[in-house]
Coordinates of C-alpha atoms in Angstrom, one line a residue:
Chain Q
M1 CA -50.8 -87.8 122.2
L2 CA -50.9 -85.9 118.9
R3 CA -54.1 -88.2 117.9
S4 CA -56.4 -86.1 119.2
L5 CA -54.6 -83.1 119.1
R6 CA -54.7 -83.9 115.4
A7 CA -58.6 -83.8 115.4
L8 CA -58.5 -80.4 117.2
A9 CA -56.4 -78.9 115.2
T10 CA -58.2 -79.9 111.9
M11 CA -61.2 -78.5 113.3
G12 CA -59.5 -75.2 113.2
A13 CA -60.3 -74.8 116.9
L14 CA -58.7 -72.1 118.6
C15 CA -57.7 -72.0 121.5
A16 CA -54.4 -70.2 122.0
P17 CA -55.6 -66.9 120.9
A18 CA -57.2 -66.1 124.5
M19 CA -54.6 -67.2 125.9
F20 CA -52.5 -64.5 124.2
V21 CA -55.4 -61.8 124.8
Q22 CA -55.2 -62.3 128.5
A23 CA -51.3 -62.1 128.7
A24 CA -51.5 -58.9 126.6
G25 CA -54.1 -57.5 129.1
S26 CA -52.2 -58.2 132.0
A27 CA -49.4 -56.1 130.9
E28 CA -51.3 -53.1 131.8
V29 CA -50.5 -51.4 134.2
S30 CA -51.0 -47.7 135.2
P31 CA -46.9 -45.7 134.1
I32 CA -44.8 -44.9 137.4
E33 CA -45.5 -40.9 138.6
P34 CA -42.1 -38.8 137.1
A35 CA -41.3 -38.3 140.9
Q36 CA -40.9 -42.2 141.4
M37 CA -39.3 -42.3 138.2
R38 CA -36.6 -40.0 138.9
V39 CA -36.1 -42.4 142.5
W40 CA -36.0 -45.6 140.6
L41 CA -33.5 -43.7 137.2
M42 CA -31.4 -42.1 140.3
K43 CA -31.3 -45.7 142.9
I44 CA -29.3 -47.5 139.6
H45 CA -27.6 -44.5 138.4
D46 CA -25.7 -44.7 141.6
A47 CA -25.5 -48.3 142.7
A48 CA -23.7 -49.0 139.5
R49 CA -20.8 -46.1 140.8
R50 CA -21.0 -47.3 145.0
Q51 CA -21.9 -50.7 145.0
N52 CA -18.5 -52.9 145.0
F53 CA -19.7 -55.9 142.7
Q54 CA -17.8 -58.7 140.4
G55 CA -19.5 -60.6 137.6
T56 CA -19.7 -61.7 134.2
F57 CA -21.4 -59.5 131.9
V58 CA -22.7 -60.5 128.2
V59 CA -23.6 -58.4 126.1
S60 CA -26.3 -60.0 123.0
S61 CA -26.2 -57.6 119.9
G62 CA -27.3 -58.3 116.5
N63 CA -25.9 -61.6 115.9
T64 CA -22.7 -61.3 118.2
V65 CA -22.3 -61.8 121.8
S66 CA -19.4 -60.7 123.6
S67 CA -18.7 -61.3 127.4
A68 CA -16.2 -59.7 130.1
R69 CA -15.3 -59.8 134.0
I70 CA -15.7 -57.5 135.6
A71 CA -15.0 -56.4 138.8
H72 CA -15.9 -52.9 140.3
Y73 CA -14.9 -51.1 143.4
A74 CA -16.0 -47.8 145.4
D75 CA -13.7 -46.4 147.8
G76 CA -13.5 -43.8 149.7
G77 CA -15.0 -41.4 146.6
S78 CA -13.0 -43.2 144.1
Q79 CA -13.7 -46.1 141.3
F80 CA -12.3 -48.4 140.0
E81 CA -13.1 -51.2 137.9
R82 CA -11.2 -54.0 136.3
I83 CA -12.2 -55.4 132.5
E84 CA -11.4 -58.5 131.2
S85 CA -12.9 -59.2 127.9
L86 CA -13.7 -63.3 127.2
D87 CA -13.9 -63.5 123.5
G88 CA -11.4 -63.0 120.9
Q89 CA -8.3 -60.9 121.6
A90 CA -7.6 -61.1 124.9
R91 CA -7.8 -57.3 126.1
S92 CA -8.2 -55.7 129.9
V93 CA -9.2 -52.7 130.8
F94 CA -8.2 -51.0 134.2
R95 CA -9.8 -47.6 135.3
H96 CA -9.4 -45.2 137.9
N97 CA -11.9 -42.5 138.1
E98 CA -11.8 -40.8 134.9
L99 CA -8.3 -42.6 133.8
V100 CA -8.3 -45.7 131.9
Q101 CA -5.3 -47.9 130.6
T102 CA -6.3 -50.4 128.3
F103 CA -3.8 -53.4 127.5
W104 CA -3.8 -55.7 124.5
P105 CA -1.1 -58.4 126.2
Q106 CA -0.7 -60.4 123.1
L107 CA 0.3 -57.2 120.9
R108 CA 1.9 -55.3 123.8
V109 CA 0.2 -52.2 123.4
A110 CA -1.3 -50.0 126.1
L111 CA -3.6 -47.0 125.2
V112 CA -3.6 -44.5 128.0
E113 CA -7.0 -42.8 128.0
Q114 CA -8.3 -39.6 130.4
R115 CA -11.8 -39.7 129.8
Y116 CA -14.4 -36.9 130.1
P117 CA -16.7 -37.1 133.1
L118 CA -20.3 -37.4 131.7
T119 CA -22.4 -35.7 134.6
T120 CA -25.3 -35.4 132.1
F121 CA -27.9 -38.0 133.2
P122 CA -27.4 -37.2 137.2
A123 CA -27.7 -32.9 135.5
L124 CA -31.0 -34.1 133.6
L125 CA -32.8 -36.3 136.4
Q126 CA -31.6 -33.4 139.2
A127 CA -33.0 -30.3 136.7
G128 CA -36.3 -30.8 138.2
G129 CA -37.7 -30.6 134.5
D130 CA -38.2 -34.1 134.3
Q131 CA -36.6 -34.2 131.3
I132 CA -36.7 -37.5 131.1
A133 CA -40.3 -38.7 132.1
E134 CA -40.9 -36.0 129.0
F135 CA -39.9 -38.5 126.2
Y136 CA -40.3 -41.7 128.2
E137 CA -42.7 -43.6 130.7
M138 CA -42.1 -46.2 133.3
R139 CA -44.0 -48.8 134.4
L140 CA -43.4 -51.3 136.7
L141 CA -43.5 -54.9 134.5
R142 CA -42.6 -57.1 137.5
A143 CA -41.8 -56.6 141.6
A144 CA -40.5 -59.8 141.8
D145 CA -38.2 -61.1 139.0
R146 CA -34.8 -62.7 139.1
V147 CA -31.6 -62.1 136.9
A148 CA -28.0 -64.1 137.7
G149 CA -29.4 -65.4 140.8
H150 CA -30.7 -62.2 142.6
A151 CA -34.2 -61.3 142.9
A152 CA -34.7 -57.8 140.7
V153 CA -37.7 -55.8 140.1
A154 CA -38.3 -55.5 136.2
L155 CA -39.0 -52.1 134.8
S156 CA -40.1 -50.8 131.3
L157 CA -39.1 -47.7 129.5
Q158 CA -41.2 -46.6 126.8
P159 CA -40.5 -44.2 124.5
R160 CA -43.4 -41.3 124.1
D161 CA -42.0 -40.9 120.0
A162 CA -40.4 -42.6 117.3
L163 CA -37.3 -41.0 117.6
R164 CA -36.2 -43.4 120.4
F165 CA -35.9 -46.9 121.4
G166 CA -38.0 -48.6 124.5
Y167 CA -36.1 -50.2 127.6
R168 CA -36.6 -53.4 130.0
L169 CA -34.6 -52.8 132.9
W170 CA -33.8 -55.4 135.4
S171 CA -32.7 -53.7 138.8
E172 CA -31.3 -56.1 141.6
K173 CA -34.0 -55.5 144.3
E174 CA -31.9 -54.1 147.4
S175 CA -28.7 -52.1 145.8
G176 CA -30.4 -50.9 142.6
L177 CA -27.8 -52.5 140.2
L178 CA -28.8 -52.9 137.1
L179 CA -28.7 -56.4 136.1
R180 CA -29.8 -56.6 132.6
V181 CA -31.3 -54.4 129.9
D182 CA -33.0 -54.9 127.1
T183 CA -33.2 -52.2 123.9
V184 CA -36.9 -52.8 122.3
D185 CA -37.9 -51.4 119.6
D186 CA -41.7 -50.1 119.0
R187 CA -42.9 -53.8 118.2
G188 CA -41.3 -54.8 121.3
A189 CA -38.3 -56.9 119.4
V190 CA -35.4 -56.9 121.6
L191 CA -32.4 -55.1 119.5
E192 CA -30.0 -55.3 122.3
T193 CA -29.5 -57.6 125.5
S194 CA -26.9 -56.9 128.2
A195 CA -27.2 -58.6 131.8
F196 CA -24.7 -60.0 134.2
S197 CA -25.0 -64.0 133.8
D198 CA -23.3 -64.0 137.4
V199 CA -22.5 -61.1 140.0
E200 CA -21.4 -60.8 143.5
I201 CA -22.6 -57.4 145.2
G202 CA -21.5 -55.9 147.8
G203 CA -17.9 -58.0 148.6
K204 CA -14.7 -56.5 150.0
P205 CA -13.3 -53.6 147.8
Q206 CA -9.9 -54.1 146.4
P207 CA -8.7 -50.9 145.0
D208 CA -4.8 -52.3 144.8
V209 CA -5.5 -55.1 142.2
V210 CA -6.3 -52.2 139.9
T211 CA -3.7 -49.7 140.9
Q212 CA -0.9 -51.7 141.0
A213 CA -1.9 -53.3 137.9
M214 CA -2.2 -49.9 136.1
K215 CA 1.4 -49.4 136.9
K216 CA 2.8 -52.2 135.2
L217 CA 3.5 -50.5 131.3
D218 CA 6.7 -51.7 131.1
G219 CA 7.2 -53.3 128.2
Y220 CA 4.0 -51.8 126.6
Q221 CA 3.7 -49.8 123.9
V222 CA 2.0 -47.0 125.4
L223 CA -0.4 -44.7 123.1
R224 CA -1.9 -41.7 124.6
P225 CA -4.5 -40.4 121.9
K226 CA -5.2 -36.7 122.6
L227 CA -8.8 -35.6 122.4
S228 CA -9.2 -31.7 122.5
T229 CA -12.5 -30.1 123.8
T230 CA -13.8 -27.4 121.5
R231 CA -17.5 -26.0 120.5
L232 CA -19.2 -27.4 117.2
E233 CA -19.6 -23.2 116.2
A234 CA -15.9 -23.1 116.8
E235 CA -15.4 -26.1 113.8
G236 CA -17.8 -23.9 111.6
W237 CA -20.4 -25.9 111.7
S238 CA -24.0 -25.6 113.6
V239 CA -26.9 -27.9 114.7
R240 CA -30.7 -25.9 112.8
T241 CA -32.9 -27.8 115.4
V242 CA -31.8 -30.6 117.7
T243 CA -34.0 -33.4 117.7
P244 CA -36.8 -32.8 120.3
G245 CA -35.7 -34.3 124.0
F246 CA -31.7 -34.3 122.9
R247 CA -28.7 -31.8 124.2
Q248 CA -25.4 -31.6 123.4
V249 CA -23.6 -32.8 126.3
H250 CA -20.1 -32.5 124.7
C251 CA -18.1 -31.9 121.9
V252 CA -14.3 -33.3 121.5
R253 CA -11.3 -32.9 118.3
R254 CA -10.0 -36.6 118.0
P255 CA -8.2 -39.1 116.7
L256 CA -10.2 -42.0 115.3
D257 CA -9.2 -44.9 117.7
S258 CA -10.6 -46.2 120.8
A259 CA -10.0 -48.6 123.4
A260 CA -11.8 -51.1 121.5
R261 CA -8.7 -51.7 119.2
P262 CA -5.1 -50.7 119.0
P263 CA -5.0 -47.7 117.0
A264 CA -3.9 -48.5 113.7
P265 CA -0.6 -46.8 112.2
G266 CA -1.0 -43.9 110.4
S267 CA -4.4 -43.4 111.3
D268 CA -4.0 -39.5 112.6
A269 CA -6.5 -38.0 110.9
E270 CA -8.8 -36.5 113.2
V271 CA -12.4 -35.7 113.2
V272 CA -14.7 -33.7 115.2
Q273 CA -17.6 -35.6 117.5
T274 CA -20.4 -34.2 119.3
I275 CA -22.0 -36.1 121.6
Y276 CA -26.2 -35.5 122.3
S277 CA -28.4 -37.0 124.7
D278 CA -31.5 -37.4 125.7
G279 CA -30.4 -38.8 129.4
L280 CA -30.9 -42.9 128.8
T281 CA -29.2 -42.6 125.3
Y282 CA -26.7 -40.8 123.2
V283 CA -26.1 -39.9 119.5
S284 CA -22.7 -39.0 118.1
I285 CA -22.1 -36.7 115.1
F286 CA -18.4 -37.3 114.0
I287 CA -17.1 -34.4 111.1
E288 CA -14.3 -34.7 109.1
K289 CA -13.2 -33.8 105.4
F290 CA -14.1 -35.7 103.0
D291 CA -11.9 -37.5 101.0
P292 CA -13.2 -39.8 97.8
E293 CA -10.3 -42.0 98.6
R294 CA -12.0 -43.4 102.2
H295 CA -15.6 -42.2 101.9
A296 CA -17.5 -44.9 99.6
S297 CA -20.9 -43.1 99.1
S298 CA -24.3 -42.6 101.8
A299 CA -25.0 -45.9 103.5
S300 CA -26.4 -46.6 106.7
Q301 CA -25.2 -50.3 109.1
V302 CA -27.7 -51.8 112.1
I303 CA -26.1 -53.6 114.4
G304 CA -28.2 -54.8 117.3
A305 CA -29.5 -51.6 118.7
T306 CA -26.5 -49.3 117.1
H307 CA -27.5 -47.2 113.8
T308 CA -25.0 -45.6 111.8
L309 CA -25.8 -43.4 109.0
T310 CA -23.1 -41.8 106.6
R311 CA -23.5 -38.9 104.4
R312 CA -21.4 -35.9 102.6
T313 CA -22.5 -32.4 103.2
A314 CA -21.1 -29.5 101.3
D315 CA -16.9 -30.7 101.5
A316 CA -17.6 -33.0 104.5
W317 CA -18.4 -36.5 105.2
I318 CA -20.7 -37.0 107.9
T319 CA -21.0 -40.2 110.4
V320 CA -24.0 -40.3 112.4
V321 CA -24.5 -43.0 115.1
G322 CA -26.4 -43.9 117.9
D323 CA -28.8 -46.7 119.5
V324 CA -31.7 -44.6 118.4
P325 CA -34.0 -45.6 115.1
D326 CA -33.0 -44.4 111.4
V327 CA -35.4 -41.4 111.7
T328 CA -33.7 -39.9 114.6
L329 CA -30.1 -40.3 113.0
R330 CA -31.9 -38.6 109.7
A331 CA -32.9 -35.7 112.1
F332 CA -29.4 -35.2 113.3
A333 CA -27.7 -34.9 109.9
E334 CA -29.8 -32.9 107.9
A335 CA -30.3 -30.5 110.4
L336 CA -26.4 -30.4 110.3
E337 CA -25.0 -26.9 108.7
R338 CA -21.8 -25.6 107.4
T339 CA -21.5 -21.8 108.9
K340 CA -17.9 -21.3 107.3
Chain K
M1 CA -65.1 -80.1 105.4
T2 CA -67.8 -81.8 103.4
D3 CA -66.5 -80.0 99.9
G4 CA -64.0 -81.7 97.8
I5 CA -61.3 -79.3 98.4
D6 CA -61.8 -79.0 102.4
G7 CA -61.6 -82.7 101.9
A8 CA -58.3 -82.4 100.3
A9 CA -56.8 -80.0 102.4
A10 CA -58.0 -82.0 105.2
A11 CA -56.2 -84.9 104.2
T12 CA -52.9 -82.7 103.7
R13 CA -53.4 -81.9 107.3
E14 CA -53.7 -85.1 108.3
K15 CA -50.6 -86.2 106.5
L16 CA -48.8 -83.2 108.5
S17 CA -49.7 -84.4 111.5
A18 CA -48.6 -87.7 110.7
L19 CA -45.3 -86.3 110.2
I20 CA -45.1 -84.8 113.1
D21 CA -45.8 -87.8 115.0
G22 CA -43.2 -89.9 112.9
E23 CA -45.7 -91.9 111.5
L24 CA -45.1 -91.7 107.5
D25 CA -43.2 -93.7 105.3
R26 CA -40.2 -92.3 103.0
P27 CA -42.6 -91.4 100.3
A28 CA -45.2 -89.9 102.0
V29 CA -42.7 -87.7 103.9
A30 CA -41.8 -86.0 100.5
L31 CA -45.4 -85.7 99.9
A32 CA -46.2 -83.9 102.7
C33 CA -43.0 -82.1 103.0
E34 CA -43.8 -80.8 99.2
A35 CA -47.6 -79.9 100.5
W36 CA -45.8 -77.7 103.0
R37 CA -43.5 -76.4 100.7
E38 CA -46.2 -75.5 98.3
D39 CA -49.5 -74.7 100.0
P40 CA -49.2 -71.8 102.6
E41 CA -52.6 -73.7 104.4
A42 CA -50.4 -76.4 105.1
R43 CA -47.9 -74.8 106.4
A44 CA -50.1 -72.7 108.5
S45 CA -51.3 -75.7 109.8
W46 CA -48.4 -77.5 110.4
H47 CA -47.2 -74.8 113.0
A48 CA -50.3 -74.8 114.5
Y49 CA -49.8 -78.7 115.4
H50 CA -46.6 -77.6 116.5
L51 CA -47.6 -74.7 118.7
I52 CA -51.0 -76.9 120.0
G53 CA -48.7 -79.7 120.9
D54 CA -45.9 -77.1 122.9
V55 CA -49.3 -76.2 124.7
L56 CA -50.4 -79.1 125.7
R57 CA -46.7 -80.9 126.4
S58 CA -46.1 -77.8 128.7
D59 CA -47.9 -75.8 130.9
D60 CA -44.8 -73.1 130.6
L61 CA -44.6 -72.7 127.0
A62 CA -48.7 -71.8 127.4
A63 CA -47.8 -69.1 130.4
S64 CA -44.8 -67.7 128.1
A65 CA -47.2 -67.0 124.7
V66 CA -46.5 -63.6 124.6
A67 CA -42.5 -64.0 124.7
D68 CA -43.4 -66.5 122.0
A69 CA -45.1 -63.5 120.3
R70 CA -42.2 -61.2 121.1
F71 CA -39.5 -63.9 119.7
L72 CA -41.3 -64.3 116.7
A73 CA -41.9 -60.8 116.0
A74 CA -38.0 -60.4 116.4
L75 CA -37.3 -63.1 114.2
R76 CA -39.4 -61.7 111.6
S77 CA -37.5 -58.5 111.9
R78 CA -34.2 -60.1 111.7
L79 CA -35.3 -62.5 108.9
A80 CA -36.7 -58.8 107.3
G81 CA -33.3 -57.1 108.0
E82 CA -31.3 -59.9 106.5
P83 CA -29.3 -59.7 103.1
V84 CA -30.9 -61.1 100.2
V85 CA -29.1 -64.8 99.9
L86 CA -28.5 -65.4 96.0
A87 CA -29.8 -68.7 96.8
P88 CA -29.6 -72.2 94.9
D89 CA -32.9 -73.4 93.3
A90 CA -35.0 -75.6 95.8
M91 CA -34.0 -79.2 96.0
T92 CA -36.7 -81.4 94.4
A93 CA -35.7 -83.7 96.8
A94 CA -37.5 -83.2 100.3
E95 CA -35.1 -85.2 102.7
S96 CA -32.6 -82.4 103.8
P97 CA -33.8 -80.0 106.1
V98 CA -32.0 -77.5 104.3
V99 CA -34.6 -77.4 101.8
L100 CA -37.3 -77.1 105.1
A101 CA -35.1 -74.1 105.8
S102 CA -35.4 -72.2 102.6
A103 CA -38.4 -72.8 101.6
A104 CA -39.3 -71.1 105.4
G105 CA -37.4 -67.9 104.0
R106 CA -38.9 -67.9 100.9
A107 CA -42.1 -68.4 102.2
R108 CA -42.0 -65.8 104.8
R109 CA -44.2 -63.5 104.0
K110 CA -47.2 -65.7 103.1
W111 CA -47.3 -67.0 106.5
I112 CA -48.5 -63.2 107.9
A113 CA -51.1 -62.9 104.7
P114 CA -54.7 -62.5 106.2
T115 CA -56.0 -65.2 104.5
A116 CA -54.1 -67.5 106.3
V117 CA -56.2 -70.1 108.2
A118 CA -57.2 -70.7 111.8
A119 CA -53.8 -71.3 113.1
G120 CA -51.8 -68.7 110.7
F121 CA -54.4 -66.3 112.9
M122 CA -53.0 -67.2 115.6
M123 CA -49.8 -66.1 115.1
V124 CA -50.5 -63.2 113.1
A125 CA -52.8 -62.1 116.0
S126 CA -50.3 -62.4 118.7
V127 CA -47.9 -60.6 117.4
S128 CA -51.0 -57.6 116.3
L129 CA -51.6 -58.0 119.7
M130 CA -48.4 -56.7 121.1
S131 CA -48.1 -53.9 118.6
R132 CA -51.6 -52.6 117.5
S133 CA -54.7 -52.3 118.8
P134 CA -56.8 -53.3 115.9
S135 CA -59.6 -50.7 115.3
P136 CA -62.9 -52.1 117.3
S137 CA -65.2 -50.7 114.4
T138 CA -63.7 -53.1 112.1
P139 CA -66.0 -56.0 111.2
S140 CA -64.9 -59.3 112.7
V141 CA -64.4 -62.6 110.5
S142 CA -65.0 -65.7 112.0
L143 CA -64.1 -69.0 110.9
A144 CA -66.6 -71.2 109.7
T145 CA -65.0 -74.4 111.2
A146 CA -64.1 -73.0 114.0
P147 CA -66.2 -74.1 117.0
A148 CA -68.8 -71.8 119.0
R149 CA -66.3 -71.7 121.9
A150 CA -63.7 -70.0 119.7
V151 CA -62.4 -66.7 119.8
V152 CA -62.7 -64.1 117.0
I153 CA -59.7 -62.3 115.4
P154 CA -60.3 -59.3 113.7
A155 CA -59.2 -59.1 110.2
S156 CA -57.9 -56.2 110.8
A157 CA -55.7 -57.5 113.4
A158 CA -54.0 -59.5 110.8
A159 CA -54.5 -56.8 108.0
A160 CA -52.4 -54.5 110.3
M161 CA -49.5 -56.7 110.7
T162 CA -49.0 -56.9 106.9
P163 CA -47.8 -53.8 105.9
M164 CA -45.8 -52.8 109.0
V165 CA -43.3 -56.1 108.4
D166 CA -43.4 -55.0 104.9
A167 CA -42.5 -51.2 105.6
R168 CA -39.4 -52.7 107.4
A169 CA -38.3 -55.2 104.9
S170 CA -38.1 -52.8 102.0
A171 CA -36.9 -50.1 103.8
P172 CA -33.7 -48.9 101.8
R173 CA -30.6 -50.4 104.2
V174 CA -27.1 -51.2 103.4
L175 CA -26.4 -54.5 105.1
I176 CA -22.7 -55.1 104.1
R177 CA -20.4 -54.1 107.0
D178 CA -18.3 -51.7 106.5
P179 CA -14.9 -51.9 108.8
R180 CA -14.2 -47.9 108.7
I181 CA -17.8 -47.4 110.3
D182 CA -16.4 -49.9 113.2
R183 CA -14.0 -47.0 114.6
Y184 CA -16.7 -44.5 114.1
L185 CA -18.9 -47.3 116.3
S186 CA -16.2 -47.4 119.3
A187 CA -15.4 -43.9 120.0
H188 CA -19.5 -43.1 120.2
K189 CA -19.3 -46.0 122.7
E190 CA -16.7 -44.6 124.9
F191 CA -19.6 -41.8 125.3
A192 CA -22.9 -44.2 125.1
N193 CA -24.1 -45.7 127.9
S194 CA -21.7 -44.6 130.0
T195 CA -23.6 -42.3 132.1
A196 CA -27.0 -43.4 131.5
I197 CA -28.8 -46.7 132.8
G198 CA -25.7 -48.9 131.5
G199 CA -23.1 -48.2 134.0
F200 CA -19.7 -47.5 133.4
S201 CA -18.9 -51.1 132.7
S202 CA -21.2 -52.0 130.5
A203 CA -20.1 -49.1 127.9
F204 CA -16.9 -51.3 128.1
V205 CA -18.1 -54.5 127.0
R206 CA -20.5 -52.7 124.4
E207 CA -17.3 -51.5 123.0
A208 CA -15.5 -55.4 123.2
S209 CA -19.1 -56.2 121.3
T210 CA -18.2 -54.1 118.6
D211 CA -15.0 -55.3 118.2
A212 CA -16.0 -58.5 118.4
A213 CA -18.6 -58.1 116.0
A214 CA -15.8 -56.1 113.7
R215 CA -13.9 -59.2 113.6

């Protein structure tokens, strides 16, 4: 067959671009109205809280892939969750509303955290200002797609400026449960994909499984990191101009350890973390005392969609992290100012 | 394709095509690979043959042309973002596939040069179409050898692509992974994605992903 092909190709015949043009053209659909966009986002948001589901969730970011078994139960207004990582060191996370316990069975270490409920997203949606629609444009990509064996609606969220990434969302047709999210840069390249590879929606809630496991702390070294709410101004800092679309949602003083890893012994240095959101994505600014021993020169790092920037400002060491382009992190870092 | 240069180029393309078909003997394979390595046009042809072959072999491949282009764009940006490997000199023997791989790495930029032949244009055009629309006022170039029904891609489409890629590739960027940064990442991801579109669960898996990446 390639014989004839060869003649074709040697002549320089171009049949492929016609196809590309056509495909690109058909992707042009009109944006979804802000009111309708709010309905979509609320449906997706609610499904993650109110639905019972269990399945395997895979995150592919940069050149790493991790997966976890997830079970989520909604029962009488409470949420219960069990997450078991399937890669690397064994780790189980149990959650009952804001109480989160992470177990590392091999290390016999458990982390008990009271997390802060972040209510930004519905607040941003319900404020009536169509905050999200101001900075993102939603389009229907495919009304009838399929993810992990479920009928799904594919939507795109395209940023209106260069300060944020775009997203492609696959929402399960009936429940609205988010089955897959792609984070996409300005050229359409996928930076990160999170998706269920299999999921069962609408099973019977089994909150006991979660609550029982959360009682079994015997034999574990239990760590309870303390996060205290603070204000940026009280810490002697202010942000001159907040990047368009973002607003501060939280500010804490905390040790720098989290559920992802057992806290390193002796790492008691506290940092101030202030979190900004545009309703879809987050940016964290960490501020700590500059320490020439630990803080090298300014640098930036990219893993999947997550960018990190570090720099020294006055006597402080600033780390800005977020699933946003570099330019946005720089804007945040430059707007930060010492007030005392 | 009547003059000498075009004739030689045609012979090279014939060789490459035969290589795809697995019809060359060992010394000829070496020659074809050398052409592939040295000549951007030959590389473009090589790629075009594969692309056309794919399209003819399966309708599915034809249907996912945009996805291919996206993949390619993603691959390009990843490659551009890769740390520079202090590679050994190219091997002289052409038998090893490793040689092809490293040659491909070095020649990456040349792929998107606006001067590439027809096949090259296909690649460039496909990427450009999804990222930026070419200006309609710029003159178009046609390919002398293309049949009348061939689709003409404006040169600006190809030209527009080049600076975009180069800008990204040359952007100052530290790629050495600093384990100290991972703790900030984890702390950030406790909040990130926990309320917006991802839901609580995905935030945890993303934390785990940070964890996995740190190992």
